[in-house]
Coordinates of C-alpha atoms and ligand atoms in Angstrom, one line a residue:
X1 CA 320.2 219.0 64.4
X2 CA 317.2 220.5 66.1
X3 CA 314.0 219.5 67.4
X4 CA 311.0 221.2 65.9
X5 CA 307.8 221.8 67.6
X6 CA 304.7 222.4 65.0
X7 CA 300.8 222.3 65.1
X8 CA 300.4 220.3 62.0
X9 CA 297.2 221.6 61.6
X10 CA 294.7 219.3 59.0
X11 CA 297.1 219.1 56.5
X12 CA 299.7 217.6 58.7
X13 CA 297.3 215.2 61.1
X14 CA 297.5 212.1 59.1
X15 CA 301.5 212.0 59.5
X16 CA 301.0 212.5 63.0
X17 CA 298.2 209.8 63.1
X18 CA 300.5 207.4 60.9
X19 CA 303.5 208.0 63.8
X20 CA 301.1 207.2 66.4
X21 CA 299.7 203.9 64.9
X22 CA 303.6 202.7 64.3
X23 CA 304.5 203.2 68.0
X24 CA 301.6 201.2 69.4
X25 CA 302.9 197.7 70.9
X26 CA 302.0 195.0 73.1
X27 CA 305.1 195.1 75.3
X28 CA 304.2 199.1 75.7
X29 CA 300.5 199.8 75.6
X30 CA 300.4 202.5 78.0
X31 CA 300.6 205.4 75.7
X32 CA 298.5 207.8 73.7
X33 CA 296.9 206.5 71.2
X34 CA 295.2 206.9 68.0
X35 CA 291.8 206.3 69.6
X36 CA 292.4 209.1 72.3
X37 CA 292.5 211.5 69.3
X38 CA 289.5 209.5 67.4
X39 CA 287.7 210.3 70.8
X40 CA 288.5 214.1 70.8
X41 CA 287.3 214.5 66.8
X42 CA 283.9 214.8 68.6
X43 CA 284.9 218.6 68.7
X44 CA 285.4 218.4 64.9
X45 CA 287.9 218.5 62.6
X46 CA 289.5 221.4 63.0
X47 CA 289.6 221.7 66.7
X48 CA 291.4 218.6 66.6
X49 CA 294.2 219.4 64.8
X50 CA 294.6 222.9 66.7
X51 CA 295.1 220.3 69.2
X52 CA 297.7 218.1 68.0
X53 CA 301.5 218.9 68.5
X54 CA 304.5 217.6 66.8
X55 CA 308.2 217.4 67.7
X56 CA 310.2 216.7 64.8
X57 CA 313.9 216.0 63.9
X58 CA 315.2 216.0 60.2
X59 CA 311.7 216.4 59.6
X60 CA 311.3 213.1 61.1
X61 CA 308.2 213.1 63.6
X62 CA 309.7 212.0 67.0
X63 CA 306.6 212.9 69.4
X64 CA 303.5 213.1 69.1
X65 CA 301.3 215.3 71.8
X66 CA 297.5 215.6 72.0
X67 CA 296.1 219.0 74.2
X68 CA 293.4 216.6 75.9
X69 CA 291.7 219.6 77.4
X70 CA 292.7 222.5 79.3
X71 CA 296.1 222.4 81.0
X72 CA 296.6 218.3 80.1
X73 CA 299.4 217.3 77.6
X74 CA 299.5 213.7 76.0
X75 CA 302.4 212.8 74.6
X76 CA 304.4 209.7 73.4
X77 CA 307.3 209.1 71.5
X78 CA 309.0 207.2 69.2
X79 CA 309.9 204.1 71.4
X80 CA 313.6 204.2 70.3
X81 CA 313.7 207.9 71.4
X82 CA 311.8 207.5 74.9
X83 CA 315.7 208.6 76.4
X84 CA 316.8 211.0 74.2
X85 CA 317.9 213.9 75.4
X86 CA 317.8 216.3 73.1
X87 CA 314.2 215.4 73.0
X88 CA 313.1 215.1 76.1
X89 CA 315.1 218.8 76.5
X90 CA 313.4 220.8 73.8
X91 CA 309.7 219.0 74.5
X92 CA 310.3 220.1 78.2
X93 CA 311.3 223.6 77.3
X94 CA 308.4 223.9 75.1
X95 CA 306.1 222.4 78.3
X96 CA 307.6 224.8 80.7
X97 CA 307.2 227.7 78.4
X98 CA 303.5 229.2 78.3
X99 CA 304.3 231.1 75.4
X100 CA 305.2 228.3 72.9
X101 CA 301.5 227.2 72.6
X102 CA 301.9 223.9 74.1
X103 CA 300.9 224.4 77.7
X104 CA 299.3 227.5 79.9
X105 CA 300.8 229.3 83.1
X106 CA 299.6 227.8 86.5
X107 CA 298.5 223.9 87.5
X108 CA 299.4 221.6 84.6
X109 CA 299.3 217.8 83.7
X110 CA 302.0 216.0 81.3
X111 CA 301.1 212.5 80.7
X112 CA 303.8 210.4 78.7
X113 CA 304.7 206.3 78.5
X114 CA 306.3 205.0 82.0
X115 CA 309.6 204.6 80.4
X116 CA 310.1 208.5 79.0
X117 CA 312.4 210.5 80.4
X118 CA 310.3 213.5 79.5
X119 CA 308.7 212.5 82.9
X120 CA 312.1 211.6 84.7
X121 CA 313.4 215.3 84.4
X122 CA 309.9 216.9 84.9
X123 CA 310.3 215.6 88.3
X124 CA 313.8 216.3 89.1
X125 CA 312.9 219.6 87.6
X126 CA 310.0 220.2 91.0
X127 CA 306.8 218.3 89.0
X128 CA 305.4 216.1 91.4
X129 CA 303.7 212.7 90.6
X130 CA 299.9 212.7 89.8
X131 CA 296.9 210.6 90.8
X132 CA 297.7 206.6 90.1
X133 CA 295.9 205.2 86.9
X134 CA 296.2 201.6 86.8
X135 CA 296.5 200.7 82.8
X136 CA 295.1 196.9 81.7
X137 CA 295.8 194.6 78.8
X138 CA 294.1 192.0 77.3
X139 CA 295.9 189.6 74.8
X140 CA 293.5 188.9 71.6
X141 CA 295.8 185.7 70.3
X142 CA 292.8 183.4 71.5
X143 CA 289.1 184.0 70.2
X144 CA 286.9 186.1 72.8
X145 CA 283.9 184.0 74.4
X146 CA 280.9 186.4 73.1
X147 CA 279.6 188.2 75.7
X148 CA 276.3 187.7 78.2
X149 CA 272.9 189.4 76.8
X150 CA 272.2 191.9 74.1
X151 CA 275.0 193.6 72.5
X152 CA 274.5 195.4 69.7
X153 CA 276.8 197.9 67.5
X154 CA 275.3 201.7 67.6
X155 CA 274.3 203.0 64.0
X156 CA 272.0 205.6 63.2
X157 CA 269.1 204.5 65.0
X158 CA 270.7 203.9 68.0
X159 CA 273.0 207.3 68.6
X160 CA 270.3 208.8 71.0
X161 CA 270.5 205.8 73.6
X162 CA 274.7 205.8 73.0
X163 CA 274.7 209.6 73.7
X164 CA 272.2 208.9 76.5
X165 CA 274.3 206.1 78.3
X166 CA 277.4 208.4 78.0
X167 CA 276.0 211.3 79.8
X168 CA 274.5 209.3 82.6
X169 CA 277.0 207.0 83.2
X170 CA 279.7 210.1 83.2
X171 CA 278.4 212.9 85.6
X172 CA 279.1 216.1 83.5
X173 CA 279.7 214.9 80.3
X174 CA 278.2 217.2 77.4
X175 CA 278.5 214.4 75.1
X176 CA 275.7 215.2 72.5
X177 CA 274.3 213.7 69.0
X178 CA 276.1 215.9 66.9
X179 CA 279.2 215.2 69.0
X180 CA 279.2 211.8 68.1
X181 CA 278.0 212.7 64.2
X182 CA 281.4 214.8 64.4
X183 CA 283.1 211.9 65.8
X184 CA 282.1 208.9 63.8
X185 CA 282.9 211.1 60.1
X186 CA 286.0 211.5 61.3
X187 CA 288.9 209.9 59.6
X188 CA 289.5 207.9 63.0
X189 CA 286.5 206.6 63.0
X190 CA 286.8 204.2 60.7
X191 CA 288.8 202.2 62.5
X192 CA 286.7 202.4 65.2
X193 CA 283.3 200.7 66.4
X194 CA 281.2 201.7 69.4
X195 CA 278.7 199.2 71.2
X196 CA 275.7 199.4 73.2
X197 CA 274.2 196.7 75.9
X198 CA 271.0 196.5 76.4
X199 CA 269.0 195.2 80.0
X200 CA 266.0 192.5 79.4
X201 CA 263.8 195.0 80.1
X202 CA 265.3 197.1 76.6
X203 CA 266.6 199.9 78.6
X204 CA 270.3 200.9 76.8
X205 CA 272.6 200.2 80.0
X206 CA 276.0 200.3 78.9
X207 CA 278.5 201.4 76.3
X208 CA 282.1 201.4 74.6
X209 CA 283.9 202.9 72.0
X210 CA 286.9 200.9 70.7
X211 CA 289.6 201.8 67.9
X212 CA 291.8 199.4 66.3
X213 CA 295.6 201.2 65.6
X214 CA 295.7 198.9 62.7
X215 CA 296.3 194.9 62.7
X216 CA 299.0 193.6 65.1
X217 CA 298.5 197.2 67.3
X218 CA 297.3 197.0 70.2
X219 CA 293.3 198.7 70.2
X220 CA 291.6 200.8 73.1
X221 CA 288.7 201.4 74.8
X222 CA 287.6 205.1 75.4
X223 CA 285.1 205.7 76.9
X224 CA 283.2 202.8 78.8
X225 CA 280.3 203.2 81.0
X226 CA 277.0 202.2 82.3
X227 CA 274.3 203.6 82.9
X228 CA 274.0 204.0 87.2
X229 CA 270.4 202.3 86.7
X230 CA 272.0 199.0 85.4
X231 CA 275.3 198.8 87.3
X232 CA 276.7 195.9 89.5
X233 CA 273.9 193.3 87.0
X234 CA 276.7 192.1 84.9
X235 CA 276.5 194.5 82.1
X236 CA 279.9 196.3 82.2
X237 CA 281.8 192.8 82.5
X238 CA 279.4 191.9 79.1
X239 CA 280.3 195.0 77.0
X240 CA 283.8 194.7 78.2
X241 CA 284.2 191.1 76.7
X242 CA 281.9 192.7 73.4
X243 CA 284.6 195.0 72.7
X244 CA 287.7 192.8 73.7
X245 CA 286.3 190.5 70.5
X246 CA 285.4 193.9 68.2
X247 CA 289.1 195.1 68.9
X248 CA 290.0 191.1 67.5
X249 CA 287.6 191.7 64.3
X250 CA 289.3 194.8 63.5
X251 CA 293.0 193.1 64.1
X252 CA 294.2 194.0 67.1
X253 CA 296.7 191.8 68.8
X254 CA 295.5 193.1 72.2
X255 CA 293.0 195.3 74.1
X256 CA 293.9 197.7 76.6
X257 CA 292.5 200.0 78.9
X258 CA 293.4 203.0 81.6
X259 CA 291.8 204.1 84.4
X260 CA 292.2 205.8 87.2
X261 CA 293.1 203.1 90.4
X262 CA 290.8 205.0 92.4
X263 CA 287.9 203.5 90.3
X264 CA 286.3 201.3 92.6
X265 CA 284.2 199.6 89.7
X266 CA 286.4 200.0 86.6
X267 CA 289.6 197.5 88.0
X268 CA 287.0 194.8 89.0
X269 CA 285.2 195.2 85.7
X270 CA 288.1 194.7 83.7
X271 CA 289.7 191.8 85.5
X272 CA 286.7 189.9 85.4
X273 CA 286.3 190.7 81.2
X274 CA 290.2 188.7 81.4
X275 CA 292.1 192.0 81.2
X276 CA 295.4 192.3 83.5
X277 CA 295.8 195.2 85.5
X278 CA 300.0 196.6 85.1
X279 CA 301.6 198.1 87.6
X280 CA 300.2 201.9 88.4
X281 CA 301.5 204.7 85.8
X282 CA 301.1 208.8 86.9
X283 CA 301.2 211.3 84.8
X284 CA 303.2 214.5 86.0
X285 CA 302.0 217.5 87.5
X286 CA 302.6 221.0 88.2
X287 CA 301.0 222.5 91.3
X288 CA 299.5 226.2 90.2
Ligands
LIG1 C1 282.9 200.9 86.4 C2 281.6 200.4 85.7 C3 281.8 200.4 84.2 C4 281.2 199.0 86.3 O1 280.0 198.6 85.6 P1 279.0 197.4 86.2 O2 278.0 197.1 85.2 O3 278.5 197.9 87.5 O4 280.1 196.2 86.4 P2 279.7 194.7 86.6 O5 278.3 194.5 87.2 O6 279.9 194.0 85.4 O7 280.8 194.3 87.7 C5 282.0 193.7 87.4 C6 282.8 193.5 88.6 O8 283.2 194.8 89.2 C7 282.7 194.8 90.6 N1 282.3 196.2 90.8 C8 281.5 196.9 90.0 N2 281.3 198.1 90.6 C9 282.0 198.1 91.8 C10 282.1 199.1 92.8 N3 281.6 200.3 92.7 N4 282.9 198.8 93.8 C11 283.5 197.6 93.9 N5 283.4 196.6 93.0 C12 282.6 196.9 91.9 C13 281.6 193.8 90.6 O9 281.4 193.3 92.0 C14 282.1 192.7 89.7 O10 283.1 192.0 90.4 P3 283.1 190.4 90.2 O11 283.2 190.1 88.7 O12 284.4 190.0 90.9 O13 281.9 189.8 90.8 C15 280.4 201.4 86.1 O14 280.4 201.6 87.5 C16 280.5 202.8 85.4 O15 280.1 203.0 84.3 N6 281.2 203.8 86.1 C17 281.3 205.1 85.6 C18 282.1 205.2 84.3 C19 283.4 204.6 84.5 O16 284.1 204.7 85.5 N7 283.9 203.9 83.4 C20 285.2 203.2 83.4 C21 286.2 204.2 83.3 S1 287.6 203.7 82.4

């Protein structure tokens, strides 16, 4: 039997999606998710699934891998094969291979779950260990306190202050209106909910996107900011909590969260919304 590497392309998303939403679990969050592809349908439809990757066996999907932008590879697997060999052997060939349309030449990044050999035999293989992200968790068993101030959940008439958030709480970002039209008529989407805080004064001051993986699956948020006018007033605690208890509404059994442990403000602002931080995951990384 042989591992087959294919770019579903639209027709062949939804499986993908569908193996993605099964692997999600609470004793494994840390893994790509169906939000980080409900996230990247800003770029459309299409784009998206010229961006998706499958490894199959038997015609089985075994991994799923998301091109998160230039030289970045997401992947996870199915948790049952996170040691396979065979697997880990052909998705690695495929990796190290700029020809096979996975990755290019010259510095690269493979992010996979902690456990995945995939990322055991990149590094025996001269990879070396990225930056730490530090990934949190927080279990949605228990109803979620609602959150301090003015939380509200972004519709029509309030894209232009969630797009505004976005680009000044991320330096760079070319979020934009019709990014997040592209975004929120995506499939993905549906499953999803994003959420603005506003400041006494009315100002938009914070914001979070959050996407259920179905009931029982653990949920994500991506992205989270706010805006550099409002920070260290409370508000990124309060929109944290606001989408800990939209993740419960939609059925998630947990939230969870990555970010990079370098982050001053993100670890704080998550353990005081009651997420727990895990211990540090890197992704794998290939010098140019
Ligand atoms: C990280 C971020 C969301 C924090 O928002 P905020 O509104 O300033 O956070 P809060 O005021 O609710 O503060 C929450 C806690 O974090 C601490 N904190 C916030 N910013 C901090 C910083 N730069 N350094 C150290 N601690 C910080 C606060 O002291 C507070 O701690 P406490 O609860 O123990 O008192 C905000 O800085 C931001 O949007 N950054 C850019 C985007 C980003 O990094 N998003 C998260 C990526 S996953």
């Amino acid at each position: 039997m042989t591992i087959v590497l294919a770019t579903p392309g639209s027709d062949g998303l939804d499986a993908a999606v569908v193996a993605l939403r099964e692997w999600q679990s609470d004793a494994a969050p840390r893994q790509l998710h169906p939000g980080d592809v409900g996230w990247f349908w800003q770029l459309g439809a299409q784009a998206t699934a010229a961006a998706v990757r499958t490894w199959s066996r038997d015609g089985r999907i075994l991994a799923v891998g998301l091109l998160d932008g230039p030289g970045l590879l997401r992947i996870t697997t199915a948790p049952e094969t996170r040691r396979d060999r065979e697997l880990a052997r052909s998705v690695i060939a495929d990796v190290i291979e700029p020809g096979r349309g996975v990755l290019p030449e010259g510095a690269v990044d493979v992010e996979a779950p902690p456990d995945a050999l995939i990322l055991d035999q990149l590094l025996e293989a001269g990879w070396v260990a990225g930056e730490p992200w530090t990934p949190l968790h927080r279990d949605l068993t228990e109803p979620v306190p609602p959150p301090a101030g003015r939380i509200e959940v972004v519709d029509a008439d309030r894209v232009a202050d969630r797009v505004e958030v976005q680009r000044a709480a991320f330096g760079g970002s070319s979020f934009t209106t019709q990014r997040w039209q592209a975004m929120a008529a995506g499939s993905l989407y549906r499953d999803a909910r994003c959420l603005i805080a506003y400041a006494d004064s009315g100002a938009a001051a914070a914001i979070v996107t959050v996407w259920s993986a179905g009931p029982g699956k653990p949920g994500l948020l991506e992205p989270l900011g706010v805006h550099p006018d409002h920070r260290r007033r409370g508000h990124g605690t309060a929109i944290t909590v606001a989408a800990a208890a939209a993740l419960r509404e939609l059925g998630a059994s947990s939230a969870f969260v990555c970010t990079p442990s370098g982050n001053l403000g993100a670890v704080p602002t998550y353990v005081s919304a009651g997420f727990q931080p895990h211990a540090e995951v890197r992704d794998a990384h290939r010098p140019g």
